[in-house]
PDB file of C-alpha atoms in Angstrom:
ATOM      1  CA  MET Y   7       0.000   0.000   0.000  1.00 96.00           C
ATOM      2  CA  LEU Y   8       1.195   3.491  -0.856  1.00 98.00           C
ATOM      3  CA  PHE Y   9       0.155   6.794   0.721  1.00 98.00           C
ATOM      4  CA  LEU Y  10       0.237   9.904  -1.483  1.00 98.00           C
ATOM      5  CA  LEU Y  11       0.752  13.418  -0.104  1.00 98.00           C
ATOM      6  CA  SER Y  12       0.867  16.882  -1.660  1.00 97.00           C
ATOM      7  CA  PRO Y  13       3.923  19.071  -1.094  1.00 97.00           C
ATOM      8  CA  ALA Y  14       3.703  22.344   0.875  1.00 95.00           C
ATOM      9  CA  LYS Y  15       4.320  25.984   0.056  1.00 89.00           C
ATOM     10  CA  ALA Y  16       6.289  26.457   3.258  1.00 90.00           C
ATOM     11  CA  LEU Y  17       9.798  25.031   3.528  1.00 95.00           C
ATOM     12  CA  ASP Y  18      12.221  24.619   6.398  1.00 95.00           C
ATOM     13  CA  TYR Y  19      15.882  24.387   5.442  1.00 95.00           C
ATOM     14  CA  ASP Y  20      17.080  25.902   8.725  1.00 93.00           C
ATOM     15  CA  THR Y  21      16.111  23.526  11.550  1.00 92.00           C
ATOM     16  CA  PRO Y  22      19.105  21.260  12.254  1.00 91.00           C
ATOM     17  CA  LEU Y  23      18.716  17.623  11.248  1.00 90.00           C
ATOM     18  CA  PRO Y  24      20.074  14.588  13.120  1.00 85.00           C
ATOM     19  CA  ALA Y  25      23.614  13.613  12.167  1.00 84.00           C
ATOM     20  CA  GLY Y  26      23.868  10.651   9.829  1.00 87.00           C
ATOM     21  CA  LEU Y  27      20.247  10.803   8.670  1.00 92.00           C
ATOM     22  CA  ALA Y  28      19.699   8.497   5.709  1.00 95.00           C
ATOM     23  CA  HIS Y  29      19.029  10.043   2.312  1.00 96.00           C
ATOM     24  CA  SER Y  30      18.170   8.965  -1.231  1.00 97.00           C
ATOM     25  CA  THR Y  31      18.026  10.476  -4.721  1.00 96.00           C
ATOM     26  CA  PRO Y  32      14.808  11.485  -6.536  1.00 97.00           C
ATOM     27  CA  ARG Y  33      13.655   9.017  -9.171  1.00 96.00           C
ATOM     28  CA  PHE Y  34      13.026  11.413 -12.072  1.00 97.00           C
ATOM     29  CA  LEU Y  35      16.080  13.663 -12.043  1.00 97.00           C
ATOM     30  CA  ALA Y  36      16.368  13.793 -15.849  1.00 97.00           C
ATOM     31  CA  GLN Y  37      12.792  15.046 -16.130  1.00 98.00           C
ATOM     32  CA  SER Y  38      13.372  17.543 -13.311  1.00 98.00           C
ATOM     33  CA  ALA Y  39      16.488  18.876 -15.017  1.00 97.00           C
ATOM     34  CA  ALA Y  40      14.539  19.357 -18.262  1.00 97.00           C
ATOM     35  CA  LEU Y  41      11.876  21.339 -16.402  1.00 98.00           C
ATOM     36  CA  ILE Y  42      14.548  23.469 -14.766  1.00 98.00           C
ATOM     37  CA  GLU Y  43      15.872  24.416 -18.216  1.00 97.00           C
ATOM     38  CA  VAL Y  44      12.370  25.543 -19.226  1.00 97.00           C
ATOM     39  CA  LEU Y  45      12.004  27.513 -15.999  1.00 97.00           C
ATOM     40  CA  ARG Y  46      15.406  29.166 -16.451  1.00 97.00           C
ATOM     41  CA  SER Y  47      14.156  30.645 -19.714  1.00 96.00           C
ATOM     42  CA  LYS Y  48      11.440  32.539 -17.824  1.00 96.00           C
ATOM     43  CA  SER Y  49      11.831  36.068 -16.475  1.00 95.00           C
ATOM     44  CA  ALA Y  50      10.730  37.001 -12.978  1.00 95.00           C
ATOM     45  CA  GLN Y  51       7.638  38.613 -14.498  1.00 96.00           C
ATOM     46  CA  ASP Y  52       6.887  35.435 -16.446  1.00 95.00           C
ATOM     47  CA  LEU Y  53       7.000  33.425 -13.213  1.00 94.00           C
ATOM     48  CA  ALA Y  54       4.899  35.996 -11.374  1.00 95.00           C
ATOM     49  CA  ASP Y  55       2.236  35.672 -14.054  1.00 95.00           C
ATOM     50  CA  LEU Y  56       2.501  31.874 -14.278  1.00 94.00           C
ATOM     51  CA  MET Y  57       2.173  31.174 -10.559  1.00 93.00           C
ATOM     52  CA  HIS Y  58       0.558  34.391  -9.304  1.00 93.00           C
ATOM     53  CA  LEU Y  59       3.614  35.348  -7.261  1.00 93.00           C
ATOM     54  CA  SER Y  60       4.702  38.654  -5.792  1.00 94.00           C
ATOM     55  CA  ASP Y  61       7.764  40.282  -7.341  1.00 95.00           C
ATOM     56  CA  LYS Y  62       9.820  39.202  -4.315  1.00 95.00           C
ATOM     57  CA  LEU Y  63       8.801  35.544  -4.551  1.00 94.00           C
ATOM     58  CA  ALA Y  64       9.257  35.509  -8.317  1.00 95.00           C
ATOM     59  CA  ALA Y  65      12.823  36.811  -7.920  1.00 96.00           C
ATOM     60  CA  LEU Y  66      13.513  34.238  -5.191  1.00 95.00           C
ATOM     61  CA  ASN Y  67      12.479  31.405  -7.459  1.00 95.00           C
ATOM     62  CA  VAL Y  68      14.447  32.737 -10.428  1.00 96.00           C
ATOM     63  CA  ALA Y  69      17.486  32.452  -8.145  1.00 96.00           C
ATOM     64  CA  ARG Y  70      16.477  28.946  -7.059  1.00 96.00           C
ATOM     65  CA  TYR Y  71      16.177  27.703 -10.640  1.00 96.00           C
ATOM     66  CA  ARG Y  72      19.533  29.247 -11.494  1.00 96.00           C
ATOM     67  CA  ALA Y  73      21.193  27.531  -8.508  1.00 97.00           C
ATOM     68  CA  TRP Y  74      19.558  24.119  -9.072  1.00 97.00           C
ATOM     69  CA  THR Y  75      21.986  21.328  -9.891  1.00 96.00           C
ATOM     70  CA  PRO Y  76      21.570  17.579 -10.498  1.00 94.00           C
ATOM     71  CA  ARG Y  77      24.145  16.994  -7.754  1.00 95.00           C
ATOM     72  CA  PHE Y  78      22.356  16.843  -4.399  1.00 96.00           C
ATOM     73  CA  THR Y  79      24.366  17.400  -1.209  1.00 94.00           C
ATOM     74  CA  SER Y  80      23.685  18.142   2.456  1.00 92.00           C
ATOM     75  CA  ALA Y  81      24.578  21.761   1.704  1.00 93.00           C
ATOM     76  CA  ASN Y  82      22.105  22.394  -1.132  1.00 95.00           C
ATOM     77  CA  SER Y  83      19.247  20.044  -0.255  1.00 96.00           C
ATOM     78  CA  ARG Y  84      17.506  18.087   2.481  1.00 96.00           C
ATOM     79  CA  GLN Y  85      15.178  15.120   2.808  1.00 97.00           C
ATOM     80  CA  ALA Y  86      11.739  15.959   1.391  1.00 97.00           C
ATOM     81  CA  LEU Y  87       9.675  14.933   4.421  1.00 97.00           C
ATOM     82  CA  LEU Y  88      11.872  17.182   6.580  1.00 96.00           C
ATOM     83  CA  ALA Y  89      11.883  20.111   4.148  1.00 97.00           C
ATOM     84  CA  PHE Y  90       8.140  20.605   3.620  1.00 96.00           C
ATOM     85  CA  ASN Y  91       6.483  22.566   6.404  1.00 93.00           C
ATOM     86  CA  GLY Y  92       2.832  23.407   5.634  1.00 91.00           C
ATOM     87  CA  ASP Y  93      -0.394  22.322   7.354  1.00 95.00           C
ATOM     88  CA  VAL Y  94      -0.127  18.681   6.230  1.00 96.00           C
ATOM     89  CA  TYR Y  95       3.399  18.479   7.625  1.00 96.00           C
ATOM     90  CA  ALA Y  96       2.391  20.138  10.892  1.00 95.00           C
ATOM     91  CA  GLY Y  97       0.103  17.159  11.360  1.00 96.00           C
ATOM     92  CA  LEU Y  98       2.717  14.632  10.250  1.00 97.00           C
ATOM     93  CA  GLN Y  99       5.500  16.050  12.481  1.00 95.00           C
ATOM     94  CA  ALA Y 100       8.200  14.154  10.612  1.00 95.00           C
ATOM     95  CA  ARG Y 101      11.025  15.421  12.834  1.00 93.00           C
ATOM     96  CA  THR Y 102       9.617  13.437  15.757  1.00 94.00           C
ATOM     97  CA  LEU Y 103       9.527  10.145  13.819  1.00 95.00           C
ATOM     98  CA  SER Y 104      12.095   7.511  14.696  1.00 94.00           C
ATOM     99  CA  ALA Y 105      14.668   6.204  12.225  1.00 94.00           C
ATOM    100  CA  ALA Y 106      12.609   3.014  11.949  1.00 96.00           C
ATOM    101  CA  ASP Y 107       9.485   5.077  11.230  1.00 97.00           C
ATOM    102  CA  LEU Y 108      11.293   6.981   8.461  1.00 97.00           C
ATOM    103  CA  ASP Y 109      12.544   3.712   6.990  1.00 97.00           C
ATOM    104  CA  TRP Y 110       8.971   2.402   6.862  1.00 98.00           C
ATOM    105  CA  ALA Y 111       7.728   5.682   5.366  1.00 98.00           C
ATOM    106  CA  GLN Y 112      10.414   5.438   2.684  1.00 98.00           C
ATOM    107  CA  GLU Y 113       8.726   2.265   1.426  1.00 97.00           C
ATOM    108  CA  HIS Y 114       5.099   3.366   1.787  1.00 98.00           C
ATOM    109  CA  VAL Y 115       4.812   7.164   1.401  1.00 98.00           C
ATOM    110  CA  LEU Y 116       5.283   9.348  -1.671  1.00 98.00           C
ATOM    111  CA  VAL Y 117       4.985  13.112  -2.113  1.00 98.00           C
ATOM    112  CA  LEU Y 118       3.682  14.230  -5.509  1.00 98.00           C
ATOM    113  CA  SER Y 119       5.653  17.143  -6.957  1.00 98.00           C
ATOM    114  CA  GLY Y 120       5.396  19.445  -9.946  1.00 97.00           C
ATOM    115  CA  LEU Y 121       9.178  19.510 -10.364  1.00 98.00           C
ATOM    116  CA  TYR Y 122      10.211  16.056  -9.129  1.00 98.00           C
ATOM    117  CA  GLY Y 123       7.154  13.988 -10.112  1.00 98.00           C
ATOM    118  CA  VAL Y 124       7.293  11.890  -6.953  1.00 98.00           C
ATOM    119  CA  LEU Y 125       9.530  12.124  -3.908  1.00 98.00           C
ATOM    120  CA  ARG Y 126      10.192   9.471  -1.302  1.00 98.00           C
ATOM    121  CA  PRO Y 127      10.407  10.827   2.255  1.00 98.00           C
ATOM    122  CA  LEU Y 128      14.212  10.598   2.343  1.00 98.00           C
ATOM    123  CA  ASP Y 129      14.833  11.835  -1.203  1.00 98.00           C
ATOM    124  CA  ARG Y 130      16.982  14.934  -1.104  1.00 97.00           C
ATOM    125  CA  MET Y 131      15.212  17.968  -2.541  1.00 97.00           C
ATOM    126  CA  GLN Y 132      16.487  21.389  -3.517  1.00 97.00           C
ATOM    127  CA  ALA Y 133      14.209  24.342  -2.766  1.00 96.00           C
ATOM    128  CA  TYR Y 134      11.791  25.227  -5.556  1.00 96.00           C
ATOM    129  CA  ARG Y 135       8.305  26.370  -6.357  1.00 95.00           C
ATOM    130  CA  LEU Y 136       6.274  24.778  -9.142  1.00 96.00           C
ATOM    131  CA  GLU Y 137       2.653  23.917  -8.493  1.00 95.00           C
ATOM    132  CA  MET Y 138       1.366  20.848 -10.323  1.00 97.00           C
ATOM    133  CA  GLY Y 139      -1.492  22.919 -11.747  1.00 95.00           C
ATOM    134  CA  SER Y 140       0.866  25.418 -13.402  1.00 94.00           C
ATOM    135  CA  ARG Y 141       0.313  25.889 -17.127  1.00 95.00           C
ATOM    136  CA  LEU Y 142       3.999  25.570 -17.932  1.00 96.00           C
ATOM    137  CA  ALA Y 143       4.412  24.768 -21.614  1.00 96.00           C
ATOM    138  CA  THR Y 144       6.974  22.101 -22.554  1.00 96.00           C
ATOM    139  CA  ASP Y 145       7.567  19.875 -25.582  1.00 95.00           C
ATOM    140  CA  ALA Y 146       5.011  17.484 -24.035  1.00 96.00           C
ATOM    141  CA  GLY Y 147       2.156  19.980 -23.944  1.00 96.00           C
ATOM    142  CA  SER Y 148       0.771  23.092 -22.316  1.00 96.00           C
ATOM    143  CA  ASN Y 149       0.811  21.994 -18.657  1.00 97.00           C
ATOM    144  CA  LEU Y 150       2.514  19.723 -16.145  1.00 98.00           C
ATOM    145  CA  TYR Y 151      -0.191  17.065 -16.307  1.00 98.00           C
ATOM    146  CA  GLN Y 152       0.736  16.539 -19.945  1.00 98.00           C
ATOM    147  CA  TYR Y 153       4.433  16.687 -19.085  1.00 98.00           C
ATOM    148  CA  TRP Y 154       4.221  13.924 -16.502  1.00 98.00           C
ATOM    149  CA  GLY Y 155       1.623  11.960 -18.498  1.00 97.00           C
ATOM    150  CA  SER Y 156       1.339   8.363 -17.308  1.00 97.00           C
ATOM    151  CA  ARG Y 157       4.871   8.321 -15.853  1.00 97.00           C
ATOM    152  CA  ILE Y 158       3.767   8.780 -12.221  1.00 98.00           C
ATOM    153  CA  ALA Y 159       1.040   6.113 -12.430  1.00 98.00           C
ATOM    154  CA  LYS Y 160       3.474   3.630 -13.985  1.00 98.00           C
ATOM    155  CA  HIS Y 161       5.961   4.357 -11.210  1.00 98.00           C
ATOM    156  CA  LEU Y 162       3.261   3.612  -8.619  1.00 98.00           C
ATOM    157  CA  ASN Y 163       2.483   0.349 -10.438  1.00 98.00           C
ATOM    158  CA  THR Y 164       6.146  -0.636 -10.203  1.00 97.00           C
ATOM    159  CA  ARG Y 165       6.270   0.180  -6.502  1.00 96.00           C
ATOM    160  CA  LEU Y 166       3.128  -1.905  -5.899  1.00 97.00           C
ATOM    161  CA  GLN Y 167       3.888  -4.865  -8.149  1.00 94.00           C
ATOM    162  CA  ALA Y 168       4.719  -7.151  -5.224  1.00 91.00           C
ATOM    163  CA  ASP Y 169       1.317  -6.531  -3.587  1.00 92.00           C
ATOM    164  CA  ALA Y 170      -1.393  -9.106  -4.303  1.00 91.00           C
ATOM    165  CA  THR Y 171      -4.078  -6.428  -3.847  1.00 93.00           C
ATOM    166  CA  PRO Y 172      -2.389  -3.065  -4.546  1.00 96.00           C
ATOM    167  CA  VAL Y 173      -3.936  -0.006  -2.889  1.00 97.00           C
ATOM    168  CA  VAL Y 174      -3.135   3.697  -3.190  1.00 98.00           C
ATOM    169  CA  VAL Y 175      -4.375   5.867  -0.319  1.00 98.00           C
ATOM    170  CA  ASN Y 176      -4.900   9.389  -1.604  1.00 98.00           C
ATOM    171  CA  LEU Y 177      -4.049  11.999   1.029  1.00 98.00           C
ATOM    172  CA  ALA Y 178      -3.123  14.554  -1.644  1.00 97.00           C
ATOM    173  CA  SER Y 179      -5.156  17.458  -2.985  1.00 95.00           C
ATOM    174  CA  GLN Y 180      -7.105  17.060  -6.204  1.00 94.00           C
ATOM    175  CA  GLU Y 181      -4.625  19.391  -7.957  1.00 96.00           C
ATOM    176  CA  TYR Y 182      -1.855  16.912  -7.281  1.00 97.00           C
ATOM    177  CA  PHE Y 183      -3.738  13.635  -7.542  1.00 97.00           C
ATOM    178  CA  LYS Y 184      -4.818  14.599 -11.064  1.00 97.00           C
ATOM    179  CA  ALA Y 185      -1.182  13.974 -12.041  1.00 98.00           C
ATOM    180  CA  VAL Y 186      -1.802  10.245 -11.457  1.00 98.00           C
ATOM    181  CA  ASP Y 187      -3.229   8.822 -14.685  1.00 98.00           C
ATOM    182  CA  ARG Y 188      -6.090   6.677 -13.383  1.00 97.00           C
ATOM    183  CA  ARG Y 189      -6.339   4.821 -16.705  1.00 97.00           C
ATOM    184  CA  ALA Y 190      -2.745   3.642 -16.329  1.00 98.00           C
ATOM    185  CA  LEU Y 191      -2.887   2.983 -12.578  1.00 98.00           C
ATOM    186  CA  LYS Y 192      -3.340  -0.698 -11.700  1.00 97.00           C
ATOM    187  CA  ALA Y 193      -4.390  -0.242  -8.095  1.00 97.00           C
ATOM    188  CA  ARG Y 194      -7.469   0.418  -6.045  1.00 97.00           C
ATOM    189  CA  VAL Y 195      -7.664   4.025  -4.849  1.00 98.00           C
ATOM    190  CA  VAL Y 196      -8.935   4.821  -1.354  1.00 98.00           C
ATOM    191  CA  GLU Y 197      -9.589   8.435  -0.418  1.00 97.00           C
ATOM    192  CA  CYS Y 198      -9.648   9.704   3.161  1.00 97.00           C
ATOM    193  CA  VAL Y 199     -12.075  12.569   3.831  1.00 97.00           C
ATOM    194  CA  PHE Y 200     -12.034  14.677   6.998  1.00 98.00           C
ATOM    195  CA  GLU Y 201     -15.127  16.628   7.997  1.00 97.00           C
ATOM    196  CA  ASP Y 202     -15.845  19.075  10.827  1.00 96.00           C
ATOM    197  CA  TRP Y 203     -19.204  20.029  12.279  1.00 95.00           C
ATOM    198  CA  ARG Y 204     -19.885  23.582  11.147  1.00 92.00           C
ATOM    199  CA  GLY Y 205     -23.185  25.493  10.913  1.00 91.00           C
ATOM    200  CA  GLY Y 206     -25.351  22.479  11.614  1.00 93.00           C
ATOM    201  CA  ALA Y 207     -23.671  20.119   9.141  1.00 95.00           C
ATOM    202  CA  TYR Y 208     -20.455  18.217   8.551  1.00 96.00           C
ATOM    203  CA  LYS Y 209     -18.206  20.018   6.085  1.00 96.00           C
ATOM    204  CA  ILE Y 210     -14.653  19.777   4.766  1.00 96.00           C
ATOM    205  CA  ILE Y 211     -12.735  22.727   6.246  1.00 94.00           C
ATOM    206  CA  GLY Y 212      -9.601  23.176   4.156  1.00 93.00           C
ATOM    207  CA  LEU Y 213      -7.057  23.988   6.858  1.00 93.00           C
ATOM    208  CA  HIS Y 214      -8.328  21.286   9.217  1.00 95.00           C
ATOM    209  CA  ALA Y 215      -8.509  18.705   6.426  1.00 96.00           C
ATOM    210  CA  LYS Y 216      -4.889  19.382   5.400  1.00 96.00           C
ATOM    211  CA  ARG Y 217      -3.621  18.887   8.931  1.00 96.00           C
ATOM    212  CA  ALA Y 218      -5.727  15.734   9.290  1.00 97.00           C
ATOM    213  CA  ARG Y 219      -4.153  14.252   6.144  1.00 97.00           C
ATOM    214  CA  GLY Y 220      -0.770  14.649   7.817  1.00 98.00           C
ATOM    215  CA  LEU Y 221      -2.101  13.102  10.996  1.00 98.00           C
ATOM    216  CA  MET Y 222      -3.399  10.132   9.014  1.00 98.00           C
ATOM    217  CA  ALA Y 223      -0.020   9.699   7.318  1.00 98.00           C
ATOM    218  CA  ARG Y 224       1.666   9.761  10.722  1.00 97.00           C
ATOM    219  CA  HIS Y 225      -0.872   7.258  12.080  1.00 97.00           C
ATOM    220  CA  ALA Y 226      -0.178   4.913   9.164  1.00 98.00           C
ATOM    221  CA  ILE Y 227       3.592   5.235   9.611  1.00 98.00           C
ATOM    222  CA  THR Y 228       3.706   4.731  13.367  1.00 97.00           C
ATOM    223  CA  HIS Y 229       1.175   1.863  13.289  1.00 97.00           C
ATOM    224  CA  ARG Y 230       2.627   0.233  10.125  1.00 98.00           C
ATOM    225  CA  ILE Y 231      -0.786   0.116   8.458  1.00 97.00           C
ATOM    226  CA  THR Y 232      -0.881  -1.891   5.235  1.00 95.00           C
ATOM    227  CA  THR Y 233      -4.627  -2.399   4.650  1.00 95.00           C
ATOM    228  CA  ALA Y 234      -7.435   0.041   3.959  1.00 95.00           C
ATOM    229  CA  HIS Y 235      -9.444  -1.513   6.787  1.00 95.00           C
ATOM    230  CA  GLY Y 236      -6.627  -0.668   9.182  1.00 96.00           C
ATOM    231  CA  LEU Y 237      -7.141   3.039   8.506  1.00 97.00           C
ATOM    232  CA  GLU Y 238     -10.563   2.945  10.151  1.00 97.00           C
ATOM    233  CA  GLY Y 239      -8.927   2.959  13.587  1.00 96.00           C
ATOM    234  CA  PHE Y 240      -7.628   6.506  13.080  1.00 97.00           C
ATOM    235  CA  ALA Y 241      -8.710   8.618  16.086  1.00 95.00           C
ATOM    236  CA  LEU Y 242      -6.496  11.696  16.436  1.00 94.00           C
ATOM    237  CA  ASP Y 243      -7.439  15.331  17.137  1.00 95.00           C
ATOM    238  CA  GLY Y 244     -11.015  14.283  17.873  1.00 95.00           C
ATOM    239  CA  TYR Y 245     -11.695  12.579  14.523  1.00 97.00           C
ATOM    240  CA  ALA Y 246     -13.428   9.201  14.357  1.00 97.00           C
ATOM    241  CA  PHE Y 247     -14.383   6.915  11.501  1.00 98.00           C
ATOM    242  CA  ALA Y 248     -17.959   7.507  10.263  1.00 98.00           C
ATOM    243  CA  PRO Y 249     -19.017   4.173   8.710  1.00 97.00           C
ATOM    244  CA  ALA Y 250     -22.498   5.359   7.685  1.00 97.00           C
ATOM    245  CA  ALA Y 251     -20.994   8.186   5.604  1.00 97.00           C
ATOM    246  CA  SER Y 252     -18.245   6.006   4.096  1.00 97.00           C
ATOM    247  CA  ASP Y 253     -17.830   3.434   1.371  1.00 96.00           C
ATOM    248  CA  PRO Y 254     -14.880   1.143   0.595  1.00 95.00           C
ATOM    249  CA  GLU Y 255     -13.202   3.735  -1.661  1.00 96.00           C
ATOM    250  CA  ARG Y 256     -14.082   6.816   0.435  1.00 97.00           C
ATOM    251  CA  LEU Y 257     -13.366   6.668   4.153  1.00 98.00           C
ATOM    252  CA  VAL Y 258     -14.961   9.557   6.047  1.00 98.00           C
ATOM    253  CA  PHE Y 259     -13.722  10.754   9.434  1.00 98.00           C
ATOM    254  CA  ARG Y 260     -15.687  13.316  11.450  1.00 97.00           C
ATOM    255  CA  ARG Y 261     -15.394  15.403  14.579  1.00 96.00           C
ATOM    256  CA  LYS Y 262     -17.609  17.860  16.407  1.00 90.00           C
ATOM    257  CA  ALA Y 263     -14.951  20.338  17.555  1.00 74.00           C
ATOM    258  CA  PRO Y 264     -11.297  20.962  16.568  1.00 63.00           C
ATOM    259  CA  ALA Y 265      -8.591  20.065  19.037  1.00 60.00           C
ATOM    260  CA  PRO Y 266      -6.405  22.955  20.278  1.00 58.00           C
ATOM    261  CA  ARG Y 267      -3.765  23.939  17.697  1.00 54.00           C
ATOM    262  CA  THR Y 268      -0.071  24.086  18.483  1.00 49.00           C
ATOM    263  CA  GLN Y 269       2.157  26.789  17.048  1.00 48.00           C
ATOM    264  CA  ASN Y 270       4.030  25.783  13.887  1.00 47.00           C
ATOM    265  CA  PRO Y 271       7.783  26.342  13.589  1.00 42.00           C
ATOM    266  CA  VAL Y 272       9.084  29.260  11.532  1.00 40.00           C
ATOM    267  CA  ALA Y 273       9.091  28.377   7.824  1.00 42.00           C
ATOM    268  CA  THR Y 274      10.275  29.827   4.548  1.00 46.00           C
ATOM    269  CA  GLU Y 275       8.325  30.050   1.317  1.00 49.00           C
ATOM    270  CA  GLY Y 276       8.455  27.025  -0.965  1.00 46.00           C
ATOM    271  CA  PRO Y 277       6.415  24.842  -3.345  1.00 43.00           C
ATOM    272  CA  ALA Y 278       2.647  24.518  -3.185  1.00 40.00           C
TER     273      ALA Y 278
END
């Protein structure tokens, strides 16, 4: 079973990491390098228009593309799960996972990425910004969905080929999950939905749902969950499985009131 996450706009390349932390190399470096060449041809104004960025953020990312190199080191990159720092990753709290937890996550968790296609938790990643929904024209078409095509789905198939009943658990946003070609994917897809009681009805509240996706990923990692049925025991931050609102491909978790929020660490701007 594989768990899919979206990346985050916020990045943390400043918090010290444990010495000797394992690392790996992204799978699709050649494709990433080709995208970087396209991005390097864009002016700061082009990027501002493409991704609706301020002048300051556009200039920052022009510098990032210029500095990007296919050689990943501890000085220019860090492990993806420890670099992303948005709401999902506040729920996941990767820095508190044990080495054994990270090893398990390396085999069962993937982060979808506009620039890298997919990232394993310990894949080194250089700072960037490139939302999957960006209409960046390449030789493959007018957007990144056309650029990645069926490549991501085929990679998931390869990762799952040893499973008798392959399952992909989608904890990513629709913007990112659209990059997985469902026609090419040879696995059952299970979606986890998180709803809060608001105004007399259960609703998906974006910020809460993002954090809950990270909590679910953490729950799966720390409990070594390898079946969709095993996800039903998730009960963090007041959420509980709602069987009457669920079906086998759509697991719904509900709560009446949010748990108190903790303050997130300081982060720097990064990919969506």
